[in-house]
mmCIF file of C-alpha atoms in Angstrom:
data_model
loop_
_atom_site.group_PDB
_atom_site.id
_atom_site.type_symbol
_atom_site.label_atom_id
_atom_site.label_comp_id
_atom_site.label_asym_id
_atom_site.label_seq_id
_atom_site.Cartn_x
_atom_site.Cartn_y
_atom_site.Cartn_z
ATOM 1 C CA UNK X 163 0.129 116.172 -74.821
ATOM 2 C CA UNK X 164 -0.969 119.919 -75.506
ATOM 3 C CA UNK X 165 2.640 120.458 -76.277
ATOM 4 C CA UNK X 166 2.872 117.299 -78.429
ATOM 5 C CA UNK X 167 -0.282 118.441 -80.547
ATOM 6 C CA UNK X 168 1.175 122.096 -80.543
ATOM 7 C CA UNK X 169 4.394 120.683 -82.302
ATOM 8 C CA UNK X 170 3.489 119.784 -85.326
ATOM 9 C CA UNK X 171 1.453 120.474 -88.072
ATOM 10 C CA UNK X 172 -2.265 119.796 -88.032
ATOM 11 C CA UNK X 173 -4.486 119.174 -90.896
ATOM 12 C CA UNK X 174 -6.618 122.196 -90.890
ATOM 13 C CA UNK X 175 -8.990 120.806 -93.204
ATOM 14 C CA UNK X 176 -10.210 118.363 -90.827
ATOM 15 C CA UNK X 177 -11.460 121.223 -88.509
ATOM 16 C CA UNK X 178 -13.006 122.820 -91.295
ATOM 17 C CA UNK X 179 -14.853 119.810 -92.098
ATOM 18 C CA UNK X 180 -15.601 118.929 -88.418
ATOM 19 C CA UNK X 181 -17.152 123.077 -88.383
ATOM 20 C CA UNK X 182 -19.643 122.051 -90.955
ATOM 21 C CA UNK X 183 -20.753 118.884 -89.765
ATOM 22 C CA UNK X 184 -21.399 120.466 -86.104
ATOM 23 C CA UNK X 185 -23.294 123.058 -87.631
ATOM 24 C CA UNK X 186 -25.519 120.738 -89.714
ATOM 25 C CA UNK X 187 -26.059 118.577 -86.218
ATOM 26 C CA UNK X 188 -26.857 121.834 -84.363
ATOM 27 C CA UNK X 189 -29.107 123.228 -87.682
ATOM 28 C CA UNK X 190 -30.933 119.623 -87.110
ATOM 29 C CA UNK X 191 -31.604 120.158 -83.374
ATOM 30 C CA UNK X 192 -33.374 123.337 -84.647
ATOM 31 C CA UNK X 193 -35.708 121.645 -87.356
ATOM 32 C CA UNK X 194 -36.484 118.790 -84.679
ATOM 33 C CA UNK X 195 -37.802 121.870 -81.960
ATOM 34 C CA UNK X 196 -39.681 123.280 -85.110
ATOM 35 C CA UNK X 197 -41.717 120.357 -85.991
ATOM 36 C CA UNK X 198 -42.973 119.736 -82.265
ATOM 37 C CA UNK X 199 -43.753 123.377 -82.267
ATOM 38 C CA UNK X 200 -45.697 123.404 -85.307
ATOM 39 C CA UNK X 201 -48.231 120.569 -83.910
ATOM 40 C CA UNK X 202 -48.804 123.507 -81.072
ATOM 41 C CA UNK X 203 -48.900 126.689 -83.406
ATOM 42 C CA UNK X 204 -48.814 126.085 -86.542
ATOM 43 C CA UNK X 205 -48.104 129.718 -87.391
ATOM 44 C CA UNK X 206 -44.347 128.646 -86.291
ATOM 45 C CA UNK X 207 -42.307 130.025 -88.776
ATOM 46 C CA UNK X 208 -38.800 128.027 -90.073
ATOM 47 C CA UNK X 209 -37.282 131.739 -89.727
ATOM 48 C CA UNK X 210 -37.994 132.065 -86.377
ATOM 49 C CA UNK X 211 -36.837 128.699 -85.162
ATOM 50 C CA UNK X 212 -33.424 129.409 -86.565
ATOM 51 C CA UNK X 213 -33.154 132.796 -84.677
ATOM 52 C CA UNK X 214 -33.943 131.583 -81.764
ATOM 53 C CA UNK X 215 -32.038 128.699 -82.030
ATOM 54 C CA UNK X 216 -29.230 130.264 -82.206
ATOM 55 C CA UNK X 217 -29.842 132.878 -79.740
ATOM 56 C CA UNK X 218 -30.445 129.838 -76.892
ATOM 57 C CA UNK X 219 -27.336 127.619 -78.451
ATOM 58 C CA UNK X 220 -25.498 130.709 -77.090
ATOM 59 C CA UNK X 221 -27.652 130.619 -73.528
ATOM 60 C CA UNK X 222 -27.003 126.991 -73.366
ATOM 61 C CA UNK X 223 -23.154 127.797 -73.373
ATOM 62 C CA UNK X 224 -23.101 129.918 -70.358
ATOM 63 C CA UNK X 225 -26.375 128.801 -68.506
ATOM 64 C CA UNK X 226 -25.568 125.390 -66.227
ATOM 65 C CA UNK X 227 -27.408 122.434 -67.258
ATOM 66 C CA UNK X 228 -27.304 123.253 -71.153
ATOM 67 C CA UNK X 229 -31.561 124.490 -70.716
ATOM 68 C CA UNK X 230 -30.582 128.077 -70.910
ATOM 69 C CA UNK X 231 -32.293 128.283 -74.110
ATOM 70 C CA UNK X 232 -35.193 126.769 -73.317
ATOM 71 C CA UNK X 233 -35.984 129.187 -71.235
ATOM 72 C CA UNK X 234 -35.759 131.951 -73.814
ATOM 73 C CA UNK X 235 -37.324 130.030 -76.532
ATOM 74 C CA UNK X 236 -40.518 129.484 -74.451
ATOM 75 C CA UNK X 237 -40.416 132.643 -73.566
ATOM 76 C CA UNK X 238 -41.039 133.690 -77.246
ATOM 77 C CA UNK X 239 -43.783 131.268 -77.413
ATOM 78 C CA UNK X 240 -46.093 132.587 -74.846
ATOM 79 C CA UNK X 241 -45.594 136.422 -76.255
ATOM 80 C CA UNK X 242 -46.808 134.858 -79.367
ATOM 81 C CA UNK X 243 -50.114 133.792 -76.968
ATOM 82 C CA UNK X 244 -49.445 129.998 -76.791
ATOM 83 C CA UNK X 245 -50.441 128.692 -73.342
ATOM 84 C CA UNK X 246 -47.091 128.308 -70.846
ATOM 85 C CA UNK X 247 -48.122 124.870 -70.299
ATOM 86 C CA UNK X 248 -48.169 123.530 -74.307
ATOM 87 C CA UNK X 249 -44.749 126.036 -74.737
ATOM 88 C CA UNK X 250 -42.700 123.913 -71.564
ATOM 89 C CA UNK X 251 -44.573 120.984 -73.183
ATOM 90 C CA UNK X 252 -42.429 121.531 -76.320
ATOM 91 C CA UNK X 253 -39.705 122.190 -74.649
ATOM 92 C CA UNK X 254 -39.621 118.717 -72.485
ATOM 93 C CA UNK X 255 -40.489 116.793 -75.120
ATOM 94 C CA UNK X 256 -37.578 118.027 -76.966
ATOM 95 C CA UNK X 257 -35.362 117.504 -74.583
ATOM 96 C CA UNK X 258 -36.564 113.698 -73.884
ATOM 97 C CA UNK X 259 -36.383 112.702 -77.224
ATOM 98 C CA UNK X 260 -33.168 114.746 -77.182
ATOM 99 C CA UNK X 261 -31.443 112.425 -74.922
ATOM 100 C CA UNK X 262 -33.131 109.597 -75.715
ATOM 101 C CA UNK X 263 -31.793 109.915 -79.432
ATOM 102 C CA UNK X 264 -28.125 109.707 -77.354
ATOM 103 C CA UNK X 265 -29.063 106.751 -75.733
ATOM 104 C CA UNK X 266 -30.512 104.566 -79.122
ATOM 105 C CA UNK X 267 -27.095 105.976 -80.782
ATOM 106 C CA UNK X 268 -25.048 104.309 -78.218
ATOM 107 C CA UNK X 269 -27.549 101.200 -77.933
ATOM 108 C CA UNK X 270 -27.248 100.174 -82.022
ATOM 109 C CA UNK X 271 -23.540 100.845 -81.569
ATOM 110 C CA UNK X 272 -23.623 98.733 -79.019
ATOM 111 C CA UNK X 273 -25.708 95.504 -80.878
ATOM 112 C CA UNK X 274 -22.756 95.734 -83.424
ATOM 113 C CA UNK X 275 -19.534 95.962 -80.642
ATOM 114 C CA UNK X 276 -20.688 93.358 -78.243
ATOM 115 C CA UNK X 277 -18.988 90.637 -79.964
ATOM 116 C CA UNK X 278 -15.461 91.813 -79.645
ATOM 117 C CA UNK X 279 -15.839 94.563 -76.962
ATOM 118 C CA UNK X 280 -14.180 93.656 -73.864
ATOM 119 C CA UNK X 281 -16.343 93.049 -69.902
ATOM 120 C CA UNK X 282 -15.657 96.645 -69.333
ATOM 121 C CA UNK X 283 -16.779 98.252 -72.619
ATOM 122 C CA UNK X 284 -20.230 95.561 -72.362
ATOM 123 C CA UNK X 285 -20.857 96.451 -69.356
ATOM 124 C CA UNK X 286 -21.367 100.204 -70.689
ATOM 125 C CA UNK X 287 -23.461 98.926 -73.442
ATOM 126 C CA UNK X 288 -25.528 97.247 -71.202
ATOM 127 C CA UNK X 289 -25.996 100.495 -69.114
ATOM 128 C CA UNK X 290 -26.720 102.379 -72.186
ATOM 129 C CA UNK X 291 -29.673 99.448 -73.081
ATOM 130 C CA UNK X 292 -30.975 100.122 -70.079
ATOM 131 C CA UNK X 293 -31.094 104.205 -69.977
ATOM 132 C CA UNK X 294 -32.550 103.721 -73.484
ATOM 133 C CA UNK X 295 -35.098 101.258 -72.867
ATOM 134 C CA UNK X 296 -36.392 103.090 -69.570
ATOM 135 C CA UNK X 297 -36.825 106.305 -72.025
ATOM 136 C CA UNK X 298 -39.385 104.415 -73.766
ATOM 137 C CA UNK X 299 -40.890 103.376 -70.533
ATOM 138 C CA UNK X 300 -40.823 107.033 -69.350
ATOM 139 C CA UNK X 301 -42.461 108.244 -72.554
ATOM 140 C CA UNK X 302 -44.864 105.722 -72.593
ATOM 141 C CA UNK X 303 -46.126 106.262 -69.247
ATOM 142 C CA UNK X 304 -46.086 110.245 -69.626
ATOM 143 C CA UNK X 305 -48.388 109.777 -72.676
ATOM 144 C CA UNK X 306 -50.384 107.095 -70.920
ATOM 145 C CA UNK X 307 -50.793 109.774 -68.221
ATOM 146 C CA UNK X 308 -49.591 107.133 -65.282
ATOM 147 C CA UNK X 309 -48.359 109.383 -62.908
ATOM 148 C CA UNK X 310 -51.935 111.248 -62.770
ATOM 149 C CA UNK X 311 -53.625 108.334 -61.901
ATOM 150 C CA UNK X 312 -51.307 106.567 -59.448
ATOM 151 C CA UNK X 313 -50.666 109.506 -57.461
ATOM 152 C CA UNK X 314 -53.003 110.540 -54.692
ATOM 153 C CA UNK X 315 -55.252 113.855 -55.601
ATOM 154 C CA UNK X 316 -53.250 115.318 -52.391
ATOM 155 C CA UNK X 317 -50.067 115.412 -54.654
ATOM 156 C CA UNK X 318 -51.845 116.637 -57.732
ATOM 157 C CA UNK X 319 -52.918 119.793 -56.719
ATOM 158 C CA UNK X 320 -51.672 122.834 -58.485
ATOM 159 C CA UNK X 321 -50.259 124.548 -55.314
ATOM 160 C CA UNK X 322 -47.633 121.525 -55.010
ATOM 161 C CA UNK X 323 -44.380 121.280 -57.159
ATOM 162 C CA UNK X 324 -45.145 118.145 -57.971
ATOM 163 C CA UNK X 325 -48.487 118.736 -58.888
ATOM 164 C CA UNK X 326 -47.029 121.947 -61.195
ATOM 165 C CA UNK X 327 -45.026 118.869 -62.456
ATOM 166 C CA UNK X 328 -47.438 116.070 -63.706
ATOM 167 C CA UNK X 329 -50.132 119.227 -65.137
ATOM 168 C CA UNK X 330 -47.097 119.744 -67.281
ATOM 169 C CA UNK X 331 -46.663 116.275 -68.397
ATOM 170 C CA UNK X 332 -50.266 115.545 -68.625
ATOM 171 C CA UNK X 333 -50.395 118.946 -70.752
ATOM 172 C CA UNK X 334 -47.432 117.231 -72.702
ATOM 173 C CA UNK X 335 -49.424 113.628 -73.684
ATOM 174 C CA UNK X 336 -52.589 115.391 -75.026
ATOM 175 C CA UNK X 337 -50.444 117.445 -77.046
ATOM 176 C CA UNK X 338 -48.277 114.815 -78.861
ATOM 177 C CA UNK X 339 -49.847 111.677 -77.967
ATOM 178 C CA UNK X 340 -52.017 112.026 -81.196
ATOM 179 C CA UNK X 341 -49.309 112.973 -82.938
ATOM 180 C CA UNK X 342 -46.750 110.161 -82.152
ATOM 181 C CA UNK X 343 -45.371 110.310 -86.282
ATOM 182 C CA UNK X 344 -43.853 114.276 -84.912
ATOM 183 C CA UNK X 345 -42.316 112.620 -82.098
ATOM 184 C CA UNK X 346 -40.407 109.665 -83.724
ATOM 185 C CA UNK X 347 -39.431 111.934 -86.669
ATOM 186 C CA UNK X 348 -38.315 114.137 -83.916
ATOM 187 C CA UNK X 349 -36.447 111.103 -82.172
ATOM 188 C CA UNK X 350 -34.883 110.524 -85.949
ATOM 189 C CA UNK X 351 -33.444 113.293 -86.037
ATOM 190 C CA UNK X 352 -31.939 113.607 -82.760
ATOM 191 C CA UNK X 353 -30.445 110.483 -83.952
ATOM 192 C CA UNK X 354 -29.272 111.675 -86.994
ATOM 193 C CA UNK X 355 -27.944 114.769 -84.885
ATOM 194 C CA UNK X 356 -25.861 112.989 -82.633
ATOM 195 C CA UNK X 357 -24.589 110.908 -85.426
ATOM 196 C CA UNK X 358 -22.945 114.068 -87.051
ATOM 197 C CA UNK X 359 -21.669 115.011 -83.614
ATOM 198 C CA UNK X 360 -19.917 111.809 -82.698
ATOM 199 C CA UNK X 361 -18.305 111.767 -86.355
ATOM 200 C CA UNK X 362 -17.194 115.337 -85.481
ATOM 201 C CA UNK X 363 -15.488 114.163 -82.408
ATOM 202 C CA UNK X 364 -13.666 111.554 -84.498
ATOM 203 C CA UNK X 365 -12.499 113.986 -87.039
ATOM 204 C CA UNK X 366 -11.117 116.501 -84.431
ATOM 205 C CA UNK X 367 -9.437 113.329 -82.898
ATOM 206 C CA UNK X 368 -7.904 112.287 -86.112
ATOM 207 C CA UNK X 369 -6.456 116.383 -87.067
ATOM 208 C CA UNK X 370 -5.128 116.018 -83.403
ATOM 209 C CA UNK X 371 -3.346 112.625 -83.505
ATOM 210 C CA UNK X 372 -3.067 110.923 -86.847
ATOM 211 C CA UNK X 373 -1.520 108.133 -85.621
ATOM 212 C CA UNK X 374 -4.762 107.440 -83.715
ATOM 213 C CA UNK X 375 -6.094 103.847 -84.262
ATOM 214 C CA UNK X 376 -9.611 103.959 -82.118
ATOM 215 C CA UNK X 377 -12.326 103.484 -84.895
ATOM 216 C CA UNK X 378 -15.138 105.734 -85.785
ATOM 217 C CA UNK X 379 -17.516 102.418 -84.738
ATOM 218 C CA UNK X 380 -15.628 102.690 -81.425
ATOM 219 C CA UNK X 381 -16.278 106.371 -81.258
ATOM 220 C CA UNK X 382 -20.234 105.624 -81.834
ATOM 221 C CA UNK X 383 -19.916 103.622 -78.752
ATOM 222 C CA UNK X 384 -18.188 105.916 -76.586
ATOM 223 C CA UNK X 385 -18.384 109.087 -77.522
ATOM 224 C CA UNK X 386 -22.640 109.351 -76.765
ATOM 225 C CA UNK X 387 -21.947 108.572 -73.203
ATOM 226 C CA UNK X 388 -19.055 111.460 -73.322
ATOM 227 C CA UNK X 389 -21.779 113.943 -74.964
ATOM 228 C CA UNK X 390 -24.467 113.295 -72.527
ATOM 229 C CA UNK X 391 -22.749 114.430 -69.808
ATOM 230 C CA UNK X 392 -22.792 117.800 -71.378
ATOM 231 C CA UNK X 393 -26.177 118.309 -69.876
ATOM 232 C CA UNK X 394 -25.026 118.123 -66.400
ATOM 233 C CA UNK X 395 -25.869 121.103 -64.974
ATOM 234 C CA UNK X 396 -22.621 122.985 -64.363
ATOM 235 C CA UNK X 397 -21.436 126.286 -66.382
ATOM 236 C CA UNK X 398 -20.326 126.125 -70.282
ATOM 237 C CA UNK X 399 -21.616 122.972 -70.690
ATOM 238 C CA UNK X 400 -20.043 120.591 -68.051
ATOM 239 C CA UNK X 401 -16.249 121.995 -68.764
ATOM 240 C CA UNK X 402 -13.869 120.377 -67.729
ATOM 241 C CA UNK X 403 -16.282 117.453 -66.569
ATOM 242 C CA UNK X 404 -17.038 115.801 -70.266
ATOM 243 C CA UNK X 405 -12.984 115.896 -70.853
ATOM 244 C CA UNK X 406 -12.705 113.894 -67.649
ATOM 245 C CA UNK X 407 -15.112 111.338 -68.862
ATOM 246 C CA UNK X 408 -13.813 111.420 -72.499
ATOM 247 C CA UNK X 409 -10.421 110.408 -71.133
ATOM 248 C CA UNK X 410 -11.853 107.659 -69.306
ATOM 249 C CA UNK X 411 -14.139 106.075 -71.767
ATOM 250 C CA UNK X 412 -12.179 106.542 -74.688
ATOM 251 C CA UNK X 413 -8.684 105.081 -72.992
ATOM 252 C CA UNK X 414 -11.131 101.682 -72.889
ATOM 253 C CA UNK X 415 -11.044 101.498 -76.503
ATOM 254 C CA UNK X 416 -7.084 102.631 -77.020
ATOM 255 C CA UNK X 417 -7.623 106.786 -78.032
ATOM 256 C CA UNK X 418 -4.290 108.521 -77.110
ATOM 257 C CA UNK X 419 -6.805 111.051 -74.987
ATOM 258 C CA UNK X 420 -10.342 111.383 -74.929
ATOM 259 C CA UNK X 421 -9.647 115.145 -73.260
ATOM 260 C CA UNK X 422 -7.933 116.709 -75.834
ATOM 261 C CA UNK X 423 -10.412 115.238 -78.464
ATOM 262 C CA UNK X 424 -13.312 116.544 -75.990
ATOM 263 C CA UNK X 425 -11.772 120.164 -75.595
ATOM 264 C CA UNK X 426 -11.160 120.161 -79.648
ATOM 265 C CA UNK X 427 -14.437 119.267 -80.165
ATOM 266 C CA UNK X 428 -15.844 121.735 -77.932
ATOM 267 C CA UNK X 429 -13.761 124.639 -79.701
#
């Protein structure tokens, strides 16, 4: 197939166009950090945000489990004297809404596929119903502080893991629970984000085989699931283990190969 693609000419200003789009996904994963940040500090600056958005995008490349970043970003927020517990709490919350913007993607997708999508392909939208609708549940119940109250005190302490784990969440709802219009323009945009990302995927699937006849409505079924397995926690992103599951999914809806799309739209 490599050889195949390698052939023939390719329509270079599909790639370009896929470049932007990416960029303006990425850019939007940047602005969504920055407004949960701001409820924290509002001394945040856009500038800021942008370097260090960049500077973990690059982290997140060569750390496993795509939280590289994170790590450094937070990092910058408690040398600017915000309490570690409010800069994780931006982080998490980031990351939940991240995912769970994946997971509504592929849900509405889904509402509009089930009618001609075959057992195997509703199946997946069922799954992805499910993953999205316990995300609410698991937001609801961080800001509703559950998990303090139905553990034992035992469990809660601060010396425990566990207990490190629910102070963090607890720290988490009293910071955005008041401020649940941040959090769904935050989930918006993660929308929104992975919107660009799957059209992306379709464009580099399109410069690589024009004769393709999968749908960009069949790629905003698919191609979520494919993209949330970059946060698997394995080096650059899950290599080699998205193309895998690219091939798979995508051969459900007739692509001539979810890898090569997957490795294109990595590059």
């Amino acid at each position: 197939k490599l050889r195949d693609v390698f052939s023939r000419k390719l329509d270079l200003r599909l790639l370009a166009a896929g470049i932007v789009i990416f960029h303006l996904s990425v850019m939007l994963t940047f602005v969504r950090w920055y407004a949960l940040v701001r409820v924290i500090e509002p001394r945040f600056t856009l500038r800021s945000t942008f370097l260090l958005g960049f500077i973990g995008y690059v982290f997140n490349l060569v750390i496993p489990g795509a939280v590289g970043g994170d790590l450094i970003k937070a990092a910058y927020l408690v040398r600017m004297h915000i309490r570690k517990t409010q800069a994780v709490a931006s982080m998490v919350i980031d990351r939940i809404v991240g995912l769970l913007g994946l997971f509504l993607l592929a849900s509405i997708a889904g509402v509009f596929a089930w009618g001609v999508a075959t057992p195997a392909v509703q199946r997946l939208i069922l799954a992805a119903w499910i993953a999205t609708g316990a995300g609410f549940v698991l937001l609801a119940a961080v800001f509703g502080q559950v998990f303090s109250r139905i553990m034992p005190a035992s469990m809660r302490s601060e010396h425990s893991k566990l207990g490190t784990v629910v102070a963090e969440l607890n720290t988490m709802s009293s910071t955005y629970r008041s401020r649940v219009d941040v959090v769904l323009l935050a989930l918006g945009l993660s929308t929104v984000g992975h919107a660009l990302n799957v059209f992306c995927f379709y464009l580099m699937g399109r410069m690589l085989f024009p004769e393709m006849t999968t749908t960009l409505a069949q790629h905003y079924l698919m191609c979520p699931l494919t993209l949330f397995t970059m946060a698997v926690p394995l080096p650059f992103g899950a290599l080699g283990l998205s193309e895998g599951v690219a091939d798979q999914l995508l051969k459900l809806v007739g692509h001539p190969s979810g890898a090569l799309a997957m490795m294109a739209f990595r590059i």
